[in-house]
Short mmCIF file of C-alpha atoms and ligand atoms in Angstrom, two decimals:
data_model
loop_
_atom_site.label_atom_id
_atom_site.label_comp_id
_atom_site.label_asym_id
_atom_site.label_seq_id
_atom_site.Cartn_x
_atom_site.Cartn_y
_atom_site.Cartn_z
CA UNK A 147 131.01 117.27 93.33
CA UNK A 148 132.14 118.35 96.83
CA UNK A 149 134.45 115.89 98.67
CA UNK A 150 134.99 115.74 102.45
CA UNK A 151 136.13 113.21 105.04
CA UNK A 152 134.93 112.12 108.48
CA UNK A 153 135.42 109.10 110.74
CA UNK A 154 131.82 107.82 110.79
CA UNK A 155 128.93 108.55 108.43
CA UNK A 156 125.64 107.97 110.26
CA UNK A 157 122.64 107.47 107.98
CA UNK A 158 119.37 108.51 109.68
CA UNK A 159 118.55 111.12 112.33
CA UNK A 160 116.06 109.06 114.32
CA UNK A 161 116.86 108.32 117.96
CA UNK A 162 119.50 105.70 116.99
CA UNK A 163 121.49 107.98 114.66
CA UNK A 164 121.28 111.07 116.88
CA UNK A 165 122.25 109.16 120.03
CA UNK A 166 125.22 107.49 118.31
CA UNK A 167 126.36 110.91 117.06
CA UNK A 168 126.17 112.32 120.59
CA UNK A 169 128.05 109.43 122.26
CA UNK A 170 130.78 109.54 119.59
CA UNK A 171 131.09 113.32 119.92
CA UNK A 172 131.75 112.98 123.65
CA UNK A 173 134.49 110.47 122.86
CA UNK A 174 136.08 112.87 120.32
CA UNK A 175 135.09 110.76 117.30
CA UNK A 176 133.82 112.79 114.32
CA UNK A 177 130.59 111.85 112.60
CA UNK A 178 128.30 113.36 109.96
CA UNK A 179 124.58 112.53 110.08
CA UNK A 180 122.67 112.30 106.78
CA UNK A 181 118.85 112.39 107.08
CA UNK A 182 116.42 112.11 104.19
CA UNK A 183 113.60 114.06 105.84
CA UNK A 184 113.44 117.63 107.16
CA UNK A 185 114.24 118.48 110.76
CA UNK A 186 110.54 119.39 111.37
CA UNK A 187 109.27 116.14 109.86
CA UNK A 188 111.52 114.05 112.12
CA UNK A 189 110.31 115.99 115.17
CA UNK A 190 106.66 115.62 114.15
CA UNK A 191 106.63 111.80 114.24
CA UNK A 192 104.76 110.39 117.24
CA UNK A 193 106.13 107.03 118.34
CA UNK A 194 107.42 105.44 121.52
CA UNK A 195 106.73 106.52 125.07
CA UNK A 196 108.10 103.95 127.54
CA UNK A 197 111.80 103.81 128.45
CA UNK A 198 113.69 101.09 130.26
CA UNK A 199 116.13 102.04 133.05
CA UNK A 200 119.03 100.98 130.80
CA UNK A 201 117.86 103.49 128.18
CA UNK A 202 117.73 106.28 130.74
CA UNK A 203 121.27 105.28 131.88
CA UNK A 204 122.58 105.62 128.30
CA UNK A 205 120.88 109.02 127.92
CA UNK A 206 122.60 110.04 131.19
CA UNK A 207 125.95 108.87 129.78
CA UNK A 208 125.29 110.88 126.61
CA UNK A 209 124.62 114.00 128.71
CA UNK A 210 121.14 114.58 127.27
CA UNK A 211 118.85 113.66 130.17
CA UNK A 212 118.50 116.92 132.15
CA UNK A 213 114.97 117.67 130.85
CA UNK A 214 113.98 114.00 131.06
CA UNK A 215 114.77 113.94 134.79
CA UNK A 216 112.65 117.07 135.30
CA UNK A 217 109.63 116.14 133.20
CA UNK A 218 109.43 112.35 132.85
CA UNK A 219 107.04 110.20 134.90
CA UNK A 220 108.33 107.11 136.67
CA UNK A 221 105.88 104.18 136.71
CA UNK A 222 106.30 101.36 139.19
CA UNK A 223 103.58 99.15 137.76
CA UNK A 224 101.53 98.36 134.66
CA UNK A 225 97.96 97.06 134.29
CA UNK A 226 96.73 94.08 132.27
CA UNK A 227 93.00 93.95 131.64
CA UNK A 228 91.13 90.79 130.68
CA UNK A 229 87.45 89.79 130.87
CA UNK A 230 86.47 92.72 133.04
CA UNK A 231 89.28 92.20 135.54
CA UNK A 232 92.46 94.24 135.79
CA UNK A 233 95.64 92.94 137.31
CA UNK A 234 98.52 95.20 138.28
CA UNK A 235 102.00 93.89 137.54
CA UNK A 236 103.96 95.53 140.35
CA UNK A 237 107.22 96.05 138.45
CA UNK A 238 109.20 97.73 141.21
CA UNK A 239 108.05 95.33 143.90
CA UNK A 240 108.67 92.25 141.75
CA UNK A 241 112.03 93.07 140.17
CA UNK A 242 113.21 96.31 141.81
CA UNK A 243 112.99 98.42 138.66
CA UNK A 244 110.52 100.87 137.10
CA UNK A 245 109.89 102.28 133.62
CA UNK A 246 110.03 105.92 132.58
CA UNK A 247 107.34 107.64 130.52
CA UNK A 248 108.97 110.21 128.21
CA UNK A 249 108.10 110.55 124.52
CA UNK A 250 110.48 109.58 121.72
CA UNK A 251 109.77 113.02 120.26
CA UNK A 252 111.19 114.65 123.39
CA UNK A 253 114.34 112.46 123.28
CA UNK A 254 114.78 113.41 119.62
CA UNK A 255 114.39 117.10 120.48
CA UNK A 256 116.95 116.85 123.33
CA UNK A 257 119.44 115.07 121.05
CA UNK A 258 118.95 117.56 118.20
CA UNK A 259 119.55 120.46 120.59
CA UNK A 260 122.70 118.84 121.97
CA UNK A 261 123.98 118.25 118.44
CA UNK A 262 123.33 121.85 117.42
CA UNK A 263 125.08 123.09 120.59
CA UNK A 264 128.10 120.89 119.78
CA UNK A 265 128.27 122.35 116.28
CA UNK A 266 128.35 118.77 114.91
CA UNK A 267 127.43 118.23 111.24
CA UNK A 268 123.93 117.07 110.26
CA UNK A 269 122.49 117.24 106.77
CA UNK A 270 118.69 117.15 106.61
CA UNK A 271 116.83 116.59 103.31
CA UNK A 272 119.81 114.64 101.95
CA UNK A 273 118.55 112.96 98.75
CA UNK A 274 119.73 109.70 97.17
CA UNK A 275 122.05 108.67 99.99
CA UNK A 276 124.19 105.90 98.44
CA UNK A 277 126.85 103.69 100.07
CA UNK A 278 130.06 102.78 98.20
CA UNK A 279 132.88 100.34 98.95
CA UNK A 280 131.65 99.41 102.42
CA UNK A 281 133.02 95.90 101.79
CA UNK A 282 136.56 97.28 101.38
CA UNK A 283 138.71 99.49 103.59
CA UNK A 284 137.76 102.93 102.19
CA UNK A 285 133.98 103.39 102.32
CA UNK A 286 132.31 106.49 100.88
CA UNK A 287 128.77 107.84 101.02
CA UNK A 288 127.30 110.13 98.38
CA UNK A 289 124.12 112.22 98.53
CA UNK A 290 122.50 115.15 96.76
CA UNK A 291 121.44 118.37 98.37
CA UNK A 292 120.24 121.51 96.57
CA UNK A 293 121.11 119.99 93.17
CA UNK A 294 124.77 119.36 94.18
CA UNK A 295 126.30 115.91 94.70
CA UNK A 296 128.45 115.48 97.80
CA UNK A 297 130.83 112.65 98.69
CA UNK A 298 132.04 111.83 102.21
CA UNK A 299 134.92 109.40 102.69
CA UNK A 300 134.92 107.67 106.09
CA UNK A 301 136.22 104.78 108.19
CA UNK A 302 132.79 103.25 108.91
CA UNK A 303 129.12 103.68 108.01
CA UNK A 304 126.41 103.36 110.71
CA UNK A 305 123.07 102.38 109.19
CA UNK A 306 120.57 103.96 111.59
CA UNK A 307 118.01 104.61 108.86
CA UNK A 308 115.07 102.56 110.06
CA UNK A 309 113.15 99.70 108.48
CA UNK A 310 112.73 101.39 105.07
CA UNK A 311 116.28 102.76 104.89
CA UNK A 312 118.98 102.40 102.25
CA UNK A 313 121.70 100.71 104.35
CA UNK A 314 120.19 97.25 104.84
CA UNK A 315 118.89 97.44 101.27
CA UNK A 316 122.50 97.91 100.04
CA UNK A 317 123.50 94.47 101.32
CA UNK A 318 123.09 91.64 98.75
CA UNK A 319 120.44 89.12 99.81
CA UNK A 320 122.94 86.24 99.91
CA UNK A 321 125.02 88.02 102.57
CA UNK A 322 122.28 88.15 105.22
CA UNK A 323 119.45 86.11 106.69
CA UNK A 324 116.04 87.60 107.40
CA UNK A 325 113.55 86.31 110.01
CA UNK A 326 110.07 87.80 109.74
CA UNK A 327 106.50 87.49 111.01
CA UNK A 328 103.59 89.73 110.08
CA UNK A 329 100.46 90.01 112.21
CA UNK A 330 96.95 90.21 110.72
CA UNK A 331 96.10 93.58 112.31
CA UNK A 332 97.47 97.06 113.04
CA UNK A 333 97.33 99.65 115.81
CA UNK A 334 95.34 102.83 115.46
CA UNK A 335 96.86 105.44 117.77
CA UNK A 336 95.46 108.76 118.96
CA UNK A 337 97.25 111.57 120.81
CA UNK A 338 95.08 114.04 122.73
CA UNK A 339 95.59 116.85 125.21
CA UNK A 340 93.61 115.71 128.24
CA UNK A 341 94.78 114.52 131.65
CA UNK A 342 94.83 110.71 131.76
CA UNK A 343 92.10 109.26 134.00
CA UNK A 344 94.37 106.29 134.78
CA UNK A 345 97.62 106.33 136.79
CA UNK A 346 99.64 103.69 134.92
CA UNK A 347 99.61 102.12 131.45
CA UNK A 348 96.79 99.61 130.89
CA UNK A 349 97.04 96.88 128.22
CA UNK A 350 93.62 95.28 127.65
CA UNK A 351 92.64 92.05 125.90
CA UNK A 352 88.91 92.42 125.19
CA UNK A 353 86.54 90.32 123.11
CA UNK A 354 86.47 93.27 120.63
CA UNK A 355 90.29 93.34 120.34
CA UNK A 356 93.28 94.90 122.05
CA UNK A 357 93.43 98.41 123.54
CA UNK A 358 96.21 100.32 125.27
CA UNK A 359 95.87 103.35 127.53
CA UNK A 360 99.18 105.20 127.60
CA UNK A 361 100.28 108.77 128.18
CA UNK A 362 103.01 111.27 127.48
CA UNK A 363 102.60 113.68 130.41
CA UNK A 364 100.07 114.66 133.11
CA UNK A 365 98.15 116.54 130.40
CA UNK A 366 98.56 114.33 127.31
CA UNK A 367 97.22 110.83 126.59
CA UNK A 368 98.25 108.32 123.92
CA UNK A 369 95.75 105.52 123.29
CA UNK A 370 95.62 102.65 120.81
CA UNK A 371 93.09 100.10 119.54
CA UNK A 372 93.78 97.01 117.43
CA UNK A 373 92.26 97.53 113.95
CA UNK A 374 92.06 95.64 110.65
CA UNK A 375 95.11 96.13 108.44
CA UNK A 376 93.13 97.67 105.60
CA UNK A 377 91.44 100.33 107.78
CA UNK A 378 92.34 103.93 106.95
CA UNK A 379 92.72 106.79 109.41
CA UNK A 380 89.79 108.55 107.66
CA UNK A 381 87.53 105.63 108.66
CA UNK A 382 88.04 106.55 112.32
CA UNK A 383 86.43 109.80 113.52
CA UNK A 384 87.53 110.86 117.00
CA UNK A 385 84.09 109.87 118.34
CA UNK A 386 84.33 106.39 116.82
CA UNK A 387 87.81 105.92 118.25
CA UNK A 388 86.92 106.92 121.81
CA UNK A 389 83.68 104.88 121.77
CA UNK A 390 85.61 101.78 120.71
CA UNK A 391 88.43 102.48 123.17
CA UNK A 392 85.88 102.76 126.04
CA UNK A 393 84.31 99.41 125.11
CA UNK A 394 87.67 97.64 125.24
CA UNK A 395 89.73 99.20 128.01
CA UNK A 396 87.68 98.11 131.06
CA UNK A 397 84.88 99.81 132.96
CA UNK A 398 86.77 101.85 135.54
CA UNK A 399 89.21 103.39 133.06
CA UNK A 400 86.41 103.91 130.50
CA UNK A 401 84.39 105.90 133.05
CA UNK A 402 87.01 108.66 133.09
CA UNK A 403 87.79 108.78 129.35
CA UNK A 404 87.09 112.13 127.68
CA UNK A 405 86.37 112.11 123.92
CA UNK A 406 89.01 114.76 123.30
CA UNK A 407 89.89 115.95 119.78
CA UNK A 408 92.94 114.11 118.44
CA UNK A 409 96.11 116.07 117.75
CA UNK A 410 97.60 113.10 115.89
CA UNK A 411 96.07 109.90 114.58
CA UNK A 412 97.90 107.13 112.70
CA UNK A 413 97.80 103.42 111.90
CA UNK A 414 100.90 101.22 112.29
CA UNK A 415 101.17 97.62 111.06
CA UNK A 416 102.63 95.05 113.47
CA UNK A 417 105.69 93.07 112.47
CA UNK A 418 108.50 91.01 113.97
CA UNK A 419 111.70 91.22 111.89
CA UNK A 420 115.40 90.51 112.43
CA UNK A 421 118.29 90.59 109.98
CA UNK A 422 121.49 88.67 110.76
CA UNK A 423 124.27 89.67 111.02
CA UNK A 424 124.37 93.40 111.89
CA UNK A 425 127.86 93.97 110.50
CA UNK A 426 128.87 93.81 106.81
CA UNK A 427 132.50 94.85 106.33
CA UNK A 428 132.62 98.50 107.36
CA UNK A 429 128.82 98.89 107.53
CA UNK A 430 127.00 98.42 110.85
CA UNK A 431 123.23 98.33 111.23
CA UNK A 432 121.52 99.57 114.42
CA UNK A 433 117.91 100.07 115.58
CA UNK A 434 114.92 99.59 113.28
CA UNK A 435 117.30 99.18 110.30
CA UNK A 436 118.18 95.77 111.77
CA UNK A 437 115.03 94.68 113.61
CA UNK A 438 111.37 95.47 114.21
CA UNK A 439 109.27 94.37 117.15
CA UNK A 440 105.51 94.72 117.44
CA UNK A 441 104.96 97.70 119.80
CA UNK A 442 103.13 95.63 122.44
CA UNK A 443 106.25 95.10 124.59
CA UNK A 444 107.43 98.76 124.24
CA UNK A 445 110.84 97.50 123.13
CA UNK A 446 111.65 99.13 119.74
CA UNK A 447 113.24 102.37 120.92
CA UNK A 448 114.86 100.64 123.87
CA UNK A 449 116.50 98.07 121.57
CA UNK A 450 117.70 100.84 119.26
CA UNK A 451 119.38 102.42 122.30
CA UNK A 452 121.10 99.18 123.40
CA UNK A 453 122.40 98.55 119.83
CA UNK A 454 123.74 102.10 119.72
CA UNK A 455 125.40 101.73 123.10
CA UNK A 456 127.12 98.52 121.95
CA UNK A 457 128.18 100.15 118.67
CA UNK A 458 129.53 103.18 120.51
CA UNK A 459 131.58 100.92 122.81
CA UNK A 460 132.90 98.90 119.86
CA UNK A 461 133.97 102.01 117.91
CA UNK A 462 135.41 103.65 121.03
CA UNK A 463 137.51 100.59 121.87
CA UNK A 464 138.55 100.18 118.23
CA UNK A 465 139.87 103.74 118.03
CA UNK A 466 141.45 103.67 121.49
CA UNK A 467 143.10 100.28 121.16
CA UNK A 468 143.44 99.90 117.37
CA UNK A 469 141.84 96.42 117.56
CA UNK A 470 139.29 94.68 115.33
CA UNK A 471 137.91 92.42 118.10
CA UNK A 472 135.40 94.94 119.54
CA UNK A 473 133.96 95.42 116.05
CA UNK A 474 133.71 91.66 115.47
CA UNK A 475 131.78 91.25 118.71
CA UNK A 476 129.18 93.95 117.85
CA UNK A 477 126.72 91.79 115.92
CA UNK A 478 126.62 88.69 118.19
CA UNK A 479 126.40 90.91 121.27
CA UNK A 480 123.42 92.81 119.87
CA UNK A 481 121.66 89.72 118.58
CA UNK A 482 121.63 88.01 121.96
CA UNK A 483 119.62 90.95 123.38
CA UNK A 484 117.53 91.51 120.24
CA UNK A 485 116.17 87.95 120.17
CA UNK A 486 115.12 88.11 123.82
CA UNK A 487 113.20 91.33 123.15
CA UNK A 488 111.70 89.78 120.00
CA UNK A 489 110.50 86.83 122.07
CA UNK A 490 108.92 89.04 124.72
CA UNK A 491 107.22 91.34 122.18
CA UNK A 492 105.86 88.35 120.27
CA UNK A 493 104.60 86.82 123.54
CA UNK A 494 102.85 90.05 124.64
CA UNK A 495 101.31 90.42 121.19
CA UNK A 496 100.00 86.85 121.17
CA UNK A 497 98.51 87.11 124.65
CA UNK A 498 96.72 90.43 124.21
CA UNK A 499 95.30 90.63 120.67
CA UNK A 500 92.27 89.09 119.07
CA UNK A 501 93.27 86.52 116.42
CA UNK A 502 89.92 86.04 114.68
CA UNK A 503 88.81 82.48 113.96
CA UNK A 504 91.39 80.79 116.18
CA UNK A 505 89.45 79.21 119.08
CA UNK A 506 92.47 77.24 120.28
CA UNK A 507 94.56 80.42 120.47
CA UNK A 508 91.79 82.08 122.48
CA UNK A 509 91.78 79.26 125.06
CA UNK A 510 95.56 79.49 125.28
CA UNK A 511 95.28 83.25 125.94
CA UNK A 512 92.68 82.68 128.64
CA UNK A 513 94.89 80.09 130.28
CA UNK A 514 98.07 82.11 129.96
CA UNK A 515 96.48 85.27 131.40
CA UNK A 516 94.83 83.37 134.25
CA UNK A 517 98.21 81.85 135.06
CA UNK A 518 99.84 85.30 134.90
CA UNK A 519 97.27 86.77 137.28
CA UNK A 520 97.66 83.87 139.75
CA UNK A 521 101.41 83.26 139.67
CA UNK A 522 103.94 85.66 141.21
CA UNK A 523 106.64 83.75 139.30
CA UNK A 524 104.91 84.46 135.95
CA UNK A 525 104.44 88.12 136.95
CA UNK A 526 108.12 88.42 137.87
CA UNK A 527 109.09 86.99 134.51
CA UNK A 528 106.88 89.48 132.69
CA UNK A 529 108.15 92.34 134.88
CA UNK A 530 111.80 91.38 134.32
CA UNK A 531 111.31 91.62 130.56
CA UNK A 532 109.07 94.69 130.58
CA UNK A 533 111.55 96.81 132.58
CA UNK A 534 114.31 95.57 130.25
CA UNK A 535 116.86 92.78 130.48
CA UNK A 536 120.31 93.95 131.58
CA UNK A 537 122.92 95.13 129.08
CA UNK A 538 125.80 92.73 128.55
CA UNK A 539 129.18 94.13 129.56
CA UNK A 540 131.77 94.14 126.80
CA UNK A 541 133.96 91.70 128.76
CA UNK A 542 131.07 89.28 129.40
CA UNK A 543 130.20 89.39 125.70
CA UNK A 544 133.78 88.54 124.73
CA UNK A 545 133.77 85.59 127.16
CA UNK A 546 130.45 84.28 125.83
CA UNK A 547 131.94 84.50 122.33
CA UNK A 548 135.04 82.56 123.29
CA UNK A 549 133.03 79.89 125.14
P1 LIG B 669 113.70 105.54 113.03
O1 LIG B 669 113.09 106.26 114.17
O2 LIG B 669 112.82 104.93 112.00
O3 LIG B 669 114.71 106.56 112.34
C1 LIG B 669 115.32 106.29 111.07
C2 LIG B 669 115.63 107.61 110.38
O4 LIG B 669 116.30 107.33 109.14
C3 LIG B 669 114.37 108.39 110.02
O5 LIG B 669 114.49 109.72 110.46
C4 LIG B 669 114.29 108.29 108.50
O6 LIG B 669 113.68 109.43 107.90
C5 LIG B 669 115.77 108.16 108.14
N1 LIG B 669 116.00 107.54 106.82
C6 LIG B 669 115.30 106.51 106.27
N2 LIG B 669 115.79 106.24 105.03
C7 LIG B 669 116.80 107.10 104.82
C8 LIG B 669 117.69 107.33 103.71
N3 LIG B 669 117.60 106.58 102.59
N4 LIG B 669 118.61 108.31 103.80
C9 LIG B 669 118.70 109.08 104.94
N5 LIG B 669 117.88 108.92 106.00
C10 LIG B 669 116.95 107.94 105.95
N6 LIG B 669 109.51 101.60 121.06
C11 LIG B 669 109.70 101.57 122.42
O7 LIG B 669 110.83 101.27 122.87
N7 LIG B 669 108.69 101.87 123.31
C12 LIG B 669 107.45 102.20 122.87
O8 LIG B 669 106.60 102.54 123.70
C13 LIG B 669 107.20 102.20 121.44
N8 LIG B 669 105.99 102.53 120.94
C14 LIG B 669 105.81 102.60 119.59
C15 LIG B 669 104.55 102.92 119.11
C16 LIG B 669 104.34 102.99 117.72
C17 LIG B 669 102.97 103.32 117.22
C18 LIG B 669 105.42 102.75 116.81
C19 LIG B 669 105.21 102.85 115.30
C20 LIG B 669 106.68 102.43 117.28
C21 LIG B 669 106.89 102.33 118.66
N9 LIG B 669 108.13 102.00 119.18
C22 LIG B 669 108.30 101.92 120.54
C23 LIG B 669 109.24 101.73 118.28
C24 LIG B 669 110.22 102.92 118.10
O9 LIG B 669 109.51 104.06 117.74
C25 LIG B 669 111.28 102.60 117.02
O10 LIG B 669 111.86 101.37 117.33
C26 LIG B 669 112.37 103.70 116.94
O11 LIG B 669 111.89 104.83 116.25
C27 LIG B 669 113.62 103.20 116.22
O12 LIG B 669 114.55 104.26 116.07
P2 LIG B 669 115.56 104.28 114.84
O13 LIG B 669 116.37 105.53 115.02
O14 LIG B 669 116.24 102.98 114.74
O15 LIG B 669 114.65 104.37 113.53
C1 LIG B 670 103.08 104.62 123.73
O1 LIG B 670 102.89 105.34 124.73
O2 LIG B 670 103.08 105.09 122.58
C2 LIG B 670 103.27 103.16 123.91
C3 LIG B 670 103.37 102.65 125.21
C4 LIG B 670 103.54 101.30 125.39
C5 LIG B 670 103.60 100.46 124.29
C6 LIG B 670 103.52 100.96 123.02
C7 LIG B 670 103.34 102.33 122.82
O3 LIG B 670 103.75 99.12 124.49
#
């Protein structure tokens, strides 16, 4: 067995793990990242596309946003379609902020390149990652690679290993509380290389179910339709997908849709999930390891970034000031923001999807969307959440805790 030591072991090289590694590196704190998958596999996953301003600010702070500022698209509004009408929520006009369209894959690529340029340690295809003694003062993490077992001793473990990871699963059930809601449908997503015929994202509630027109660049679209949970990707030819998408998205957008061949097609279930707390001794959870939101509010990646920012600040202050307090504040500080994003994502999901057989829910949707279209106050509330609620400053968090 090989034995080494570092300050932080980060489990998972998704956006949360890579971003934490980068922020810590700039602060002079050593970290090793252990990732179960290959480098290529991680880069091949197609996920989020919409960034809040706060997320872009953290990427600036991490020094990984040069390409983003060249290539990303800034959107000042978003469309909501319902019963043949489309209403534009004028984000910038209503709350003074916009969103940024830049794929999670591109953020991951930028972070991986920065890490390689720093010469910081990452182990891809690390098998059987196992946490030891995280409840005591001397945690260790073991893994296998190329038939050899390795052990890393560390000060702290950051569990950035997503919903199916090993970190949350290492915590005994009686030490945490789980809050969960599953939805009776999934999202079928298609990526295609054609210029989008629409200028901004359009979320549509149609009688046939939800659809979303999104994009990655001026030459690449990303579109989704609500589908039954037991549908398989093979059930959906490209032609069937685009026909269904056209029927749901609204006439004007549909008129410009090209049935382009898909370059990626996948089905994702929808779930709301939160574990409390996010700290267990010397183990901290961040990102999808700690919470899942349904993608309707575009909050998952953005929440992963705010957790990571809070964790970075807590570790930074702990090492600078040799105090426990910043670490104690990590979980409550994250949870206050997480629950607000959970609420918004749940609200967007309820308003925009078809819940078969629930006539009361349908009337509530009709009423809610009518109210949204008519009321500037309701639009401002939606806009405030969609562009992202502000990050809490460390000092404000400490005060809230004391109060
Ligand atoms: P992940 O990206 O899941 O990364 C975890 C990493 O840990 C993975 O690389 C995994 O291989 C690794 N790992 C797992 N287990 C182990 C182990 N045992 N040992 C070592 N490594 C392990 N969010 C938004 O903000 N905006 C959007 O527009 C948006 N759209 C989305 C659309 C879809 C279809 C989906 C599915 C998600 C979307 N999200 C969106 C959510 C967003 O993609 C996730 O919230 C984000 O990936 C979370 O990042 P993470 O680093 O916490 O977790
Ligand atoms: C995406 O572009 O993949 C996307 C955009 C907005 C969402 C979800 C996904 O709410």
